[in-house]
């Protein structure tokens, strides 16, 4: 993409309404525009990151054997009367009437609807296990929408629902989600710690939240600092192997890590003092096991191997897809702007032409742009007639992890400059070597 042809309305000034750094940088980098409290348009640069995040989520869900579908944003109120949540949900639910005076709502979550789909089409244990998920917009009329996409009213969520014949199978699905989420967040460059939490309006007995540590996080968290060292890394996990999946979950949930809702001071005090940490975190996901809460209320049953009819065992599992942009920026930025991890960056590399109009510089930039494209890497090429300082400031603000700087002086020596946004370290390379290096970096992403 050439900056001269792109739509990236970068702001010079700090927007007064943004209280935290991620919100400030998302507005300044022209990623989002507020349309009403907690409701945003996703401008092209923001949409590219949102799409990258969705792609990672999809890949990891499919790797775990979970199946995508798509449910609507609008739901009939009657479904929610069946579970009893129509009244329970209160003011957070946006209630709408259609022209026939039928009561509808903009879905804050989809337990009822997925249970309705299940009961319409499945009735035998032979069709289980089954986990269905979608990535869809939700609406929650939050009392205090704030911090940009972090606490929106309209927001994008990945929500998945497992259906199993008995509790051990449902707990395996819970564990599978935990492991797939750990991998998902790691691919986004995040450390998200699973913490024992409270189940709130979703209900159920077992639940973990995934928290990214950040001073601006809305949750208070208590943990053993050793938990922040745990990594899934590149190990292969066989998602069908119950013991193996459970062992990974045990590894990640044995050390003390809880939100304020479930904090136990006595257990906390048993941690060696130098590892006892109280901090703040951003909740980027939550998984729930709730058994037959919805299936019983809504009559979703299966016939088991011995011929008896039982309510299906369920859980639901969510990732805050749009919130993740804010969380990643809170975890990865400096005073010049965003520093995207390679896994989610809107463009893998930026090209800055120091002297637009100089025949050699223009030709070298075009050559780099095409050579990168040939390797499947779409660069963002700043081809504007602008001062070099302004181009650098924009690149730093939008946070592409790598920048290639091209100018007549370097080209006279046959080199361009490759700079890491994270470390600021630059090296001089031939254009061909720069392309090879970038391709190597992204080969493992
Ligand atoms: C699990 C999936 C649920 O709704 N039902 C379906 C369950 N869980 S949850 O914890 O309430 O939400 C899942 C994740 O969505 C994000 N989230 C939000 N993101 C932005 N703005 C909001 N107002 C908002 N509310 C929830 C969180 O990341 C949460 O973990």
CSV table of C-alpha atoms and ligand atoms in Angstrom, one decimal:
chain,number,residue,atom,x,y,z
A,1,UNK,CA,0.0,0.0,0.0
A,2,UNK,CA,1.3,3.5,-0.9
A,3,UNK,CA,0.6,6.1,1.7
A,4,UNK,CA,-0.3,8.6,-1.0
A,5,UNK,CA,-3.2,6.4,-2.0
A,6,UNK,CA,-4.2,5.1,1.5
A,7,UNK,CA,-6.7,6.5,4.0
A,8,UNK,CA,-4.9,6.9,7.2
A,9,UNK,CA,-6.1,10.1,8.9
A,10,UNK,CA,-3.2,10.6,11.4
A,11,UNK,CA,-3.8,13.2,14.1
A,12,UNK,CA,-1.0,15.5,15.2
A,13,UNK,CA,-2.6,16.5,18.5
A,14,UNK,CA,-3.5,14.3,21.4
A,15,UNK,CA,-7.2,13.9,21.5
A,16,UNK,CA,-8.6,15.3,24.8
A,17,UNK,CA,-11.1,12.5,25.4
A,18,UNK,CA,-8.5,9.7,25.5
A,19,UNK,CA,-7.4,8.9,29.0
A,20,UNK,CA,-5.2,5.9,28.3
A,21,UNK,CA,-2.3,5.3,25.9
A,22,UNK,CA,-4.0,2.7,23.7
A,23,UNK,CA,-7.0,4.8,23.1
A,24,UNK,CA,-4.9,7.9,22.4
A,25,UNK,CA,-2.7,6.0,19.9
A,26,UNK,CA,-5.6,4.3,18.1
A,27,UNK,CA,-7.2,7.7,17.5
A,28,UNK,CA,-3.9,9.4,16.6
A,29,UNK,CA,-2.9,6.6,14.2
A,30,UNK,CA,-6.3,6.9,12.4
A,31,UNK,CA,-7.4,3.4,13.4
A,32,UNK,CA,-10.8,4.1,14.8
A,33,UNK,CA,-13.4,6.9,14.9
A,34,UNK,CA,-16.0,7.2,17.7
A,35,UNK,CA,-19.5,7.4,16.4
A,36,UNK,CA,-21.4,7.4,19.7
A,37,UNK,CA,-20.4,6.5,23.3
A,38,UNK,CA,-18.7,3.1,23.1
A,39,UNK,CA,-19.4,2.7,19.3
A,40,UNK,CA,-16.6,3.0,16.7
A,41,UNK,CA,-16.0,2.9,13.0
A,42,UNK,CA,-12.9,0.9,12.2
A,43,UNK,CA,-10.8,2.9,9.8
A,44,UNK,CA,-8.6,0.9,7.3
A,45,UNK,CA,-5.5,0.6,9.5
A,46,UNK,CA,-7.5,-0.5,12.5
A,47,UNK,CA,-9.5,-2.9,10.4
A,48,UNK,CA,-6.2,-4.5,9.2
A,49,UNK,CA,-5.2,-5.3,12.8
A,50,UNK,CA,-8.7,-6.5,13.7
A,51,UNK,CA,-8.6,-8.8,10.7
A,52,UNK,CA,-5.2,-10.2,11.7
A,53,UNK,CA,-6.5,-10.9,15.2
A,54,UNK,CA,-9.5,-12.6,13.8
A,55,UNK,CA,-7.3,-14.7,11.6
A,56,UNK,CA,-5.2,-15.9,14.5
A,57,UNK,CA,-8.3,-16.7,16.5
A,58,UNK,CA,-9.8,-18.7,13.7
A,59,UNK,CA,-6.6,-20.6,13.0
A,60,UNK,CA,-6.3,-21.6,16.7
A,61,UNK,CA,-9.9,-22.5,17.1
A,62,UNK,CA,-9.9,-24.7,14.0
A,63,UNK,CA,-6.6,-26.3,15.2
A,64,UNK,CA,-8.5,-27.3,18.4
A,65,UNK,CA,-11.2,-28.9,16.3
A,66,UNK,CA,-13.8,-26.1,16.9
A,67,UNK,CA,-16.2,-25.3,14.1
A,68,UNK,CA,-17.1,-21.8,12.8
A,69,UNK,CA,-20.6,-20.7,12.0
A,70,UNK,CA,-22.3,-17.3,12.1
A,71,UNK,CA,-25.3,-16.3,14.2
A,72,UNK,CA,-27.1,-12.9,13.8
A,73,UNK,CA,-26.6,-9.9,16.0
A,74,UNK,CA,-30.3,-9.5,16.5
A,75,UNK,CA,-32.2,-12.1,18.5
A,76,UNK,CA,-35.8,-12.7,19.5
A,77,UNK,CA,-36.6,-11.9,23.1
A,78,UNK,CA,-38.6,-15.2,23.4
A,79,UNK,CA,-35.4,-17.3,23.3
A,80,UNK,CA,-34.1,-15.4,26.4
A,81,UNK,CA,-37.4,-15.8,28.2
A,82,UNK,CA,-36.8,-19.6,28.0
A,83,UNK,CA,-33.6,-19.4,29.9
A,84,UNK,CA,-34.9,-16.7,32.3
A,85,UNK,CA,-32.2,-14.3,31.3
A,86,UNK,CA,-34.5,-11.8,29.5
A,87,UNK,CA,-35.4,-10.2,32.8
A,88,UNK,CA,-32.1,-10.9,34.6
A,89,UNK,CA,-29.9,-9.1,32.1
A,90,UNK,CA,-31.4,-5.7,33.0
A,91,UNK,CA,-30.3,-2.4,31.5
A,92,UNK,CA,-27.1,-3.8,29.9
A,93,UNK,CA,-29.3,-5.4,27.2
A,94,UNK,CA,-30.3,-3.3,24.2
A,95,UNK,CA,-34.0,-4.1,23.6
A,96,UNK,CA,-35.6,-3.3,20.2
A,97,UNK,CA,-39.1,-3.6,18.7
A,98,UNK,CA,-39.6,-4.4,15.1
A,99,UNK,CA,-42.4,-3.0,12.9
A,100,UNK,CA,-44.7,-5.9,13.9
A,101,UNK,CA,-44.1,-4.9,17.6
A,102,UNK,CA,-42.1,-8.1,18.1
A,103,UNK,CA,-39.6,-7.9,20.9
A,104,UNK,CA,-36.0,-8.2,19.8
A,105,UNK,CA,-32.6,-7.6,21.3
A,106,UNK,CA,-29.0,-6.9,20.1
A,107,UNK,CA,-27.2,-10.0,21.5
A,108,UNK,CA,-24.8,-9.4,24.4
A,109,UNK,CA,-23.8,-13.1,24.1
A,110,UNK,CA,-25.3,-16.2,22.4
A,111,UNK,CA,-25.8,-19.1,24.8
A,112,UNK,CA,-29.6,-19.2,24.2
A,113,UNK,CA,-29.3,-19.0,20.4
A,114,UNK,CA,-26.7,-21.7,20.1
A,115,UNK,CA,-28.7,-24.0,22.4
A,116,UNK,CA,-31.7,-23.4,20.1
A,117,UNK,CA,-29.6,-24.4,17.1
A,118,UNK,CA,-28.3,-27.5,18.9
A,119,UNK,CA,-31.8,-28.7,20.0
A,120,UNK,CA,-33.1,-28.3,16.5
A,121,UNK,CA,-30.5,-30.5,14.9
A,122,UNK,CA,-28.8,-32.8,17.4
A,123,UNK,CA,-30.2,-35.5,19.5
A,124,UNK,CA,-27.7,-38.3,19.8
A,125,UNK,CA,-24.4,-38.8,21.7
A,126,UNK,CA,-23.0,-40.0,18.4
A,127,UNK,CA,-22.9,-36.4,17.2
A,128,UNK,CA,-20.8,-35.3,20.2
A,129,UNK,CA,-18.4,-33.8,21.1
A,130,UNK,CA,-19.3,-30.6,19.3
A,131,UNK,CA,-17.9,-27.1,19.7
A,132,UNK,CA,-19.3,-24.3,17.6
A,133,UNK,CA,-18.1,-20.8,17.6
A,134,UNK,CA,-18.4,-17.5,15.8
A,135,UNK,CA,-16.8,-14.1,15.7
A,136,UNK,CA,-19.6,-11.6,15.9
A,137,UNK,CA,-20.5,-8.1,17.1
A,138,UNK,CA,-22.1,-7.9,20.5
A,139,UNK,CA,-23.9,-5.0,22.3
A,140,UNK,CA,-23.8,-4.4,26.0
A,141,UNK,CA,-25.2,-1.1,27.1
A,142,UNK,CA,-22.3,-0.6,29.6
A,143,UNK,CA,-22.9,1.9,32.3
A,144,UNK,CA,-19.4,3.4,31.7
A,145,UNK,CA,-18.1,2.8,28.2
A,146,UNK,CA,-14.5,4.0,28.3
A,147,UNK,CA,-11.0,3.6,27.1
A,148,UNK,CA,-11.9,3.3,23.5
A,149,UNK,CA,-12.3,-0.3,22.3
A,150,UNK,CA,-11.3,-1.6,25.7
A,151,UNK,CA,-14.8,-1.2,27.2
A,152,UNK,CA,-17.1,-0.5,24.2
A,153,UNK,CA,-20.8,-0.9,24.0
A,154,UNK,CA,-20.6,-2.5,20.5
A,155,UNK,CA,-17.6,-4.8,20.5
A,156,UNK,CA,-16.3,-7.9,18.6
A,157,UNK,CA,-16.2,-11.2,20.5
A,158,UNK,CA,-15.2,-14.7,19.6
A,159,UNK,CA,-17.7,-16.9,21.4
A,160,UNK,CA,-17.6,-20.6,21.4
A,161,UNK,CA,-20.0,-23.2,22.9
A,162,UNK,CA,-19.2,-26.8,23.6
A,163,UNK,CA,-21.8,-29.6,23.7
A,164,UNK,CA,-20.8,-32.9,25.4
A,165,UNK,CA,-22.4,-36.1,26.6
A,166,UNK,CA,-21.1,-35.9,30.2
A,167,UNK,CA,-19.1,-33.8,32.6
A,168,UNK,CA,-15.7,-35.2,32.0
A,169,UNK,CA,-16.1,-34.6,28.3
A,170,UNK,CA,-17.3,-31.0,29.0
A,171,UNK,CA,-14.3,-30.4,31.3
A,172,UNK,CA,-12.0,-31.6,28.5
A,173,UNK,CA,-13.7,-29.0,26.2
A,174,UNK,CA,-13.0,-26.4,28.9
A,175,UNK,CA,-9.4,-27.4,29.0
A,176,UNK,CA,-9.1,-27.5,25.2
A,177,UNK,CA,-10.3,-23.9,25.2
A,178,UNK,CA,-7.8,-22.9,27.8
A,179,UNK,CA,-4.9,-24.3,25.8
A,180,UNK,CA,-6.1,-22.9,22.5
A,181,UNK,CA,-6.5,-19.5,24.1
A,182,UNK,CA,-3.0,-19.6,25.6
A,183,UNK,CA,-1.6,-20.2,22.1
A,184,UNK,CA,-3.8,-17.5,20.6
A,185,UNK,CA,-2.6,-14.8,22.9
A,186,UNK,CA,1.1,-15.9,22.6
A,187,UNK,CA,0.8,-15.6,18.8
A,188,UNK,CA,-0.3,-12.0,19.4
A,189,UNK,CA,2.8,-11.3,21.5
A,190,UNK,CA,0.9,-11.2,24.7
A,191,UNK,CA,1.3,-12.9,28.1
A,192,UNK,CA,-2.3,-13.6,29.2
A,193,UNK,CA,-2.5,-15.3,32.6
A,194,UNK,CA,-5.5,-17.6,33.3
A,195,UNK,CA,-6.9,-16.6,36.6
A,196,UNK,CA,-9.6,-18.2,38.6
A,197,UNK,CA,-12.6,-15.8,38.5
A,198,UNK,CA,-16.3,-15.3,39.1
A,199,UNK,CA,-18.9,-16.5,36.6
A,200,UNK,CA,-21.3,-13.4,36.8
A,201,UNK,CA,-24.4,-13.5,34.5
A,202,UNK,CA,-23.2,-16.4,32.4
A,203,UNK,CA,-23.4,-18.7,35.4
A,204,UNK,CA,-21.6,-21.9,36.2
A,205,UNK,CA,-19.1,-23.5,38.5
A,206,UNK,CA,-15.8,-23.3,36.8
A,207,UNK,CA,-14.4,-20.2,35.1
A,208,UNK,CA,-11.1,-18.6,34.3
A,209,UNK,CA,-10.4,-15.2,33.0
A,210,UNK,CA,-7.3,-14.4,30.9
A,211,UNK,CA,-5.5,-11.3,32.0
A,212,UNK,CA,-2.9,-9.2,30.4
A,213,UNK,CA,-1.0,-7.2,33.0
A,214,UNK,CA,-1.2,-3.5,32.5
A,215,UNK,CA,-1.3,-0.5,34.8
A,216,UNK,CA,-4.5,0.7,33.1
A,217,UNK,CA,-6.3,-2.6,33.5
A,218,UNK,CA,-9.8,-2.5,35.1
A,219,UNK,CA,-9.3,-5.6,37.2
A,220,UNK,CA,-7.2,-6.0,40.4
A,221,UNK,CA,-5.2,-9.2,40.3
A,222,UNK,CA,-3.1,-11.2,42.8
A,223,UNK,CA,-0.5,-13.7,41.6
A,224,UNK,CA,2.7,-15.5,42.1
A,225,UNK,CA,5.2,-13.8,39.8
A,226,UNK,CA,6.5,-17.2,38.6
A,227,UNK,CA,3.2,-17.5,36.6
A,228,UNK,CA,4.4,-14.7,34.3
A,229,UNK,CA,7.3,-16.9,33.1
A,230,UNK,CA,5.1,-19.7,31.8
A,231,UNK,CA,5.0,-20.1,28.0
A,232,UNK,CA,3.4,-22.7,25.7
A,233,UNK,CA,6.0,-21.9,23.0
A,234,UNK,CA,6.0,-24.2,20.0
A,235,UNK,CA,5.2,-27.4,21.6
A,236,UNK,CA,2.6,-29.5,19.9
A,237,UNK,CA,-0.5,-30.4,21.9
A,238,UNK,CA,-2.8,-33.2,20.8
A,239,UNK,CA,-6.2,-31.7,21.5
A,240,UNK,CA,-7.9,-35.1,21.5
A,241,UNK,CA,-5.7,-36.3,24.3
A,242,UNK,CA,-7.5,-35.5,27.6
A,243,UNK,CA,-4.6,-36.2,29.9
A,244,UNK,CA,-2.1,-34.2,27.8
A,245,UNK,CA,-4.5,-31.2,27.5
A,246,UNK,CA,-5.3,-31.4,31.3
A,247,UNK,CA,-1.6,-31.5,32.1
A,248,UNK,CA,-1.0,-28.2,30.2
A,249,UNK,CA,-3.9,-26.6,32.1
A,250,UNK,CA,-2.5,-27.8,35.4
A,251,UNK,CA,0.9,-26.3,34.5
A,252,UNK,CA,-0.7,-22.9,33.9
A,253,UNK,CA,-3.2,-22.9,36.8
A,254,UNK,CA,-1.4,-24.4,39.7
A,255,UNK,CA,0.5,-21.3,40.7
A,256,UNK,CA,-1.6,-18.7,42.5
A,257,UNK,CA,-3.3,-16.3,40.2
A,258,UNK,CA,-6.7,-14.8,41.0
A,259,UNK,CA,-8.9,-11.7,40.3
A,260,UNK,CA,-10.2,-9.7,43.3
A,261,UNK,CA,-13.5,-11.6,43.0
A,262,UNK,CA,-12.0,-14.9,44.1
A,263,UNK,CA,-8.9,-13.7,45.9
A,264,UNK,CA,-8.0,-15.7,49.0
A,265,UNK,CA,-5.6,-13.7,51.3
A,266,UNK,CA,-4.6,-16.8,53.3
A,267,UNK,CA,-3.4,-18.7,50.1
A,268,UNK,CA,-1.8,-15.6,48.8
A,269,UNK,CA,0.2,-15.1,52.0
A,270,UNK,CA,1.6,-18.6,51.6
A,271,UNK,CA,3.5,-17.5,48.4
A,272,UNK,CA,7.2,-16.5,49.1
A,273,UNK,CA,7.1,-12.7,49.7
A,274,UNK,CA,9.3,-11.7,46.8
A,275,UNK,CA,7.0,-13.5,44.4
A,276,UNK,CA,3.7,-12.1,45.8
A,277,UNK,CA,2.4,-9.6,43.3
A,278,UNK,CA,-0.7,-7.3,43.3
A,279,UNK,CA,-1.2,-5.6,40.0
A,280,UNK,CA,-3.9,-4.6,37.4
A,281,UNK,CA,-4.9,-6.6,34.4
A,282,UNK,CA,-7.0,-6.4,31.2
A,283,UNK,CA,-9.4,-9.2,30.8
A,284,UNK,CA,-9.0,-10.5,27.2
A,285,UNK,CA,-11.0,-13.7,27.5
A,286,UNK,CA,-13.0,-15.9,29.8
A,287,UNK,CA,-14.0,-19.5,29.7
A,288,UNK,CA,-17.0,-21.1,31.5
A,289,UNK,CA,-18.2,-24.6,32.4
A,290,UNK,CA,-21.9,-24.4,33.3
A,291,UNK,CA,-23.1,-27.9,32.8
A,292,UNK,CA,-26.8,-28.1,32.0
A,293,UNK,CA,-27.9,-24.6,33.0
A,294,UNK,CA,-29.2,-23.7,29.5
A,295,UNK,CA,-29.8,-27.2,28.1
A,296,UNK,CA,-32.2,-28.0,31.0
A,297,UNK,CA,-34.1,-24.8,30.7
A,298,UNK,CA,-34.4,-25.0,27.0
A,299,UNK,CA,-34.9,-28.7,26.5
A,300,UNK,CA,-31.6,-29.5,24.6
A,301,UNK,CA,-31.2,-33.2,25.2
A,302,UNK,CA,-29.2,-36.1,23.8
A,303,UNK,CA,-29.8,-39.9,23.8
A,304,UNK,CA,-26.8,-41.6,25.5
A,305,UNK,CA,-25.2,-45.0,24.6
A,306,UNK,CA,-27.5,-46.7,27.1
A,307,UNK,CA,-30.6,-45.2,25.6
A,308,UNK,CA,-31.4,-42.6,28.3
A,309,UNK,CA,-32.2,-39.0,27.4
A,310,UNK,CA,-30.1,-36.4,29.2
A,311,UNK,CA,-29.7,-32.6,29.0
A,312,UNK,CA,-26.5,-31.9,27.1
A,313,UNK,CA,-23.4,-30.7,29.0
A,314,UNK,CA,-22.2,-27.2,28.0
A,315,UNK,CA,-19.7,-24.4,28.5
A,316,UNK,CA,-19.1,-21.1,26.7
A,317,UNK,CA,-15.8,-19.4,26.0
A,318,UNK,CA,-15.1,-15.9,24.9
A,319,UNK,CA,-12.3,-13.8,23.5
A,320,UNK,CA,-12.5,-10.0,23.4
A,321,UNK,CA,-11.4,-9.6,19.8
A,322,UNK,CA,-11.8,-5.8,19.5
A,323,UNK,CA,-10.6,-5.3,23.1
A,324,UNK,CA,-7.4,-7.1,22.2
A,325,UNK,CA,-6.2,-4.2,20.1
A,326,UNK,CA,-6.2,-2.0,23.1
A,327,UNK,CA,-4.6,-4.6,25.3
A,328,UNK,CA,-1.8,-5.2,22.8
A,329,UNK,CA,-1.1,-1.5,22.6
A,330,UNK,CA,-1.1,-1.1,26.4
A,331,UNK,CA,1.4,-3.9,26.6
A,332,UNK,CA,3.6,-2.8,23.6
A,333,UNK,CA,4.3,0.9,23.0
A,334,UNK,CA,6.7,3.7,23.8
A,335,UNK,CA,6.4,7.5,24.0
A,336,UNK,CA,6.6,7.7,20.1
A,337,UNK,CA,3.7,5.3,19.4
A,338,UNK,CA,2.6,1.8,19.0
A,339,UNK,CA,5.0,-1.2,18.7
A,340,UNK,CA,3.1,-4.0,16.9
A,341,UNK,CA,4.2,-7.5,17.5
A,342,UNK,CA,4.9,-9.2,14.2
A,343,UNK,CA,1.9,-11.5,14.6
A,344,UNK,CA,-0.7,-8.7,14.4
A,345,UNK,CA,0.9,-5.8,12.6
A,346,UNK,CA,-1.2,-4.1,10.0
A,347,UNK,CA,1.7,-4.2,7.6
A,348,UNK,CA,4.9,-6.3,8.0
A,349,UNK,CA,7.2,-3.4,7.1
A,350,UNK,CA,7.3,0.3,6.2
A,351,UNK,CA,9.4,1.8,3.4
A,352,UNK,CA,10.4,5.4,3.9
A,353,UNK,CA,11.7,7.2,0.9
A,354,UNK,CA,13.9,10.1,2.2
A,355,UNK,CA,13.9,11.9,-1.1
A,356,UNK,CA,10.7,11.4,-3.1
A,357,UNK,CA,11.4,12.5,-6.7
A,358,UNK,CA,15.0,11.4,-6.7
A,359,UNK,CA,15.2,8.9,-9.5
A,360,UNK,CA,17.5,6.4,-7.7
A,361,UNK,CA,15.5,6.6,-4.5
A,362,UNK,CA,12.2,6.2,-6.2
A,363,UNK,CA,13.4,3.2,-8.2
A,364,UNK,CA,14.9,1.5,-5.2
A,365,UNK,CA,11.7,1.9,-3.2
A,366,UNK,CA,9.6,0.6,-6.1
A,367,UNK,CA,12.0,-2.4,-6.4
A,368,UNK,CA,11.8,-3.1,-2.7
A,369,UNK,CA,8.0,-2.8,-2.7
A,370,UNK,CA,7.7,-5.3,-5.5
A,371,UNK,CA,10.3,-7.7,-4.2
A,372,UNK,CA,8.5,-7.8,-0.8
A,373,UNK,CA,5.1,-8.3,-2.5
A,374,UNK,CA,6.5,-11.2,-4.5
A,375,UNK,CA,7.2,-12.8,-1.1
A,376,UNK,CA,3.7,-12.2,0.0
A,377,UNK,CA,4.6,-9.2,2.2
A,378,UNK,CA,2.6,-6.1,1.7
A,379,UNK,CA,4.8,-3.1,2.7
A,380,UNK,CA,3.4,0.3,3.6
A,381,UNK,CA,5.4,2.6,1.3
A,382,UNK,CA,5.5,6.3,2.4
A,383,UNK,CA,5.8,7.8,-1.1
A,384,UNK,CA,4.6,11.3,-0.1
A,385,UNK,CA,6.5,14.5,-0.7
A,386,UNK,CA,7.0,15.1,3.0
A,387,UNK,CA,10.0,15.9,5.3
A,388,UNK,CA,11.9,12.8,6.4
A,389,UNK,CA,11.1,13.7,10.1
A,390,UNK,CA,7.4,13.7,9.5
A,391,UNK,CA,7.6,10.3,7.7
A,392,UNK,CA,9.6,8.8,10.6
A,393,UNK,CA,7.1,10.2,13.2
A,394,UNK,CA,4.2,8.6,11.3
A,395,UNK,CA,6.0,5.3,11.0
A,396,UNK,CA,6.8,5.4,14.7
A,397,UNK,CA,3.3,6.3,15.7
A,398,UNK,CA,1.6,3.5,13.6
A,399,UNK,CA,4.2,1.1,15.0
A,400,UNK,CA,5.2,-1.2,12.1
A,401,UNK,CA,7.8,-3.5,13.6
A,402,UNK,CA,10.3,-3.0,10.8
A,403,UNK,CA,11.2,0.0,8.6
A,404,UNK,CA,13.4,0.2,5.5
A,405,UNK,CA,14.8,3.7,4.9
A,406,UNK,CA,15.9,4.5,1.4
A,407,UNK,CA,17.9,7.6,0.5
A,408,UNK,CA,20.3,8.8,-2.2
A,409,UNK,CA,23.3,8.7,0.1
A,410,UNK,CA,22.9,5.1,1.2
A,411,UNK,CA,22.1,4.1,-2.4
A,412,UNK,CA,25.4,5.6,-3.6
A,413,UNK,CA,27.0,2.9,-1.4
A,414,UNK,CA,24.5,0.2,-2.5
A,415,UNK,CA,22.7,0.1,0.8
A,416,UNK,CA,19.4,0.8,2.6
A,417,UNK,CA,18.8,0.9,6.3
A,418,UNK,CA,16.7,-1.7,8.2
A,419,UNK,CA,15.4,-0.5,11.6
A,420,UNK,CA,13.6,-2.4,14.3
A,421,UNK,CA,10.8,-0.3,15.8
A,422,UNK,CA,11.2,-2.2,19.2
A,423,UNK,CA,14.9,-1.7,19.7
A,424,UNK,CA,15.6,1.3,17.5
A,425,UNK,CA,18.7,-0.6,16.2
A,426,UNK,CA,19.5,0.0,12.5
A,427,UNK,CA,21.7,-1.9,10.1
A,428,UNK,CA,22.8,-1.2,6.6
A,429,UNK,CA,22.1,-3.9,4.0
A,430,UNK,CA,21.7,-4.2,0.3
A,431,UNK,CA,18.1,-4.0,-0.7
A,432,UNK,CA,18.1,-7.7,-1.6
A,433,UNK,CA,19.4,-8.6,1.8
A,434,UNK,CA,16.8,-6.4,3.5
A,435,UNK,CA,14.0,-8.2,1.6
A,436,UNK,CA,15.5,-11.6,2.5
A,437,UNK,CA,15.8,-10.6,6.2
A,438,UNK,CA,12.2,-9.4,6.4
A,439,UNK,CA,11.0,-12.6,4.7
A,440,UNK,CA,12.9,-14.7,7.2
A,441,UNK,CA,11.5,-12.8,10.2
A,442,UNK,CA,7.9,-13.4,9.0
A,443,UNK,CA,8.4,-17.0,7.9
A,444,UNK,CA,8.0,-18.0,11.5
A,445,UNK,CA,5.0,-15.8,12.3
B,1,LIG,C1,-18.3,-16.5,26.9
B,1,LIG,C2,-18.6,-16.5,25.5
B,1,LIG,C3,-19.2,-14.3,27.8
B,1,LIG,O1,-19.9,-13.5,27.3
B,1,LIG,N1,-20.5,-16.0,26.7
B,1,LIG,C4,-20.0,-16.3,25.3
B,1,LIG,C5,-19.4,-15.8,27.6
B,1,LIG,N2,-18.1,-14.0,28.5
B,1,LIG,S1,-17.6,-12.5,28.9
B,1,LIG,O2,-16.5,-12.7,29.8
B,1,LIG,O3,-18.7,-11.8,29.3
B,1,LIG,O4,-17.1,-11.9,27.6
B,1,LIG,C6,-16.0,-12.4,26.8
B,1,LIG,C7,-14.9,-11.4,26.6
B,1,LIG,O5,-15.5,-10.3,25.8
B,1,LIG,C8,-14.7,-9.1,26.1
B,1,LIG,N3,-15.7,-8.1,26.5
B,1,LIG,C9,-15.6,-6.8,26.1
B,1,LIG,N4,-14.8,-6.2,25.2
B,1,LIG,C10,-15.0,-4.9,24.9
B,1,LIG,N5,-16.0,-4.2,25.5
B,1,LIG,C11,-16.8,-4.7,26.4
B,1,LIG,N6,-17.8,-4.0,26.9
B,1,LIG,C12,-16.7,-6.1,26.7
B,1,LIG,N7,-17.3,-7.0,27.5
B,1,LIG,C13,-16.7,-8.2,27.4
B,1,LIG,C14,-13.8,-9.5,27.3
B,1,LIG,O6,-12.5,-9.7,26.8
B,1,LIG,C15,-14.4,-10.8,27.8
B,1,LIG,O7,-13.4,-11.6,28.4
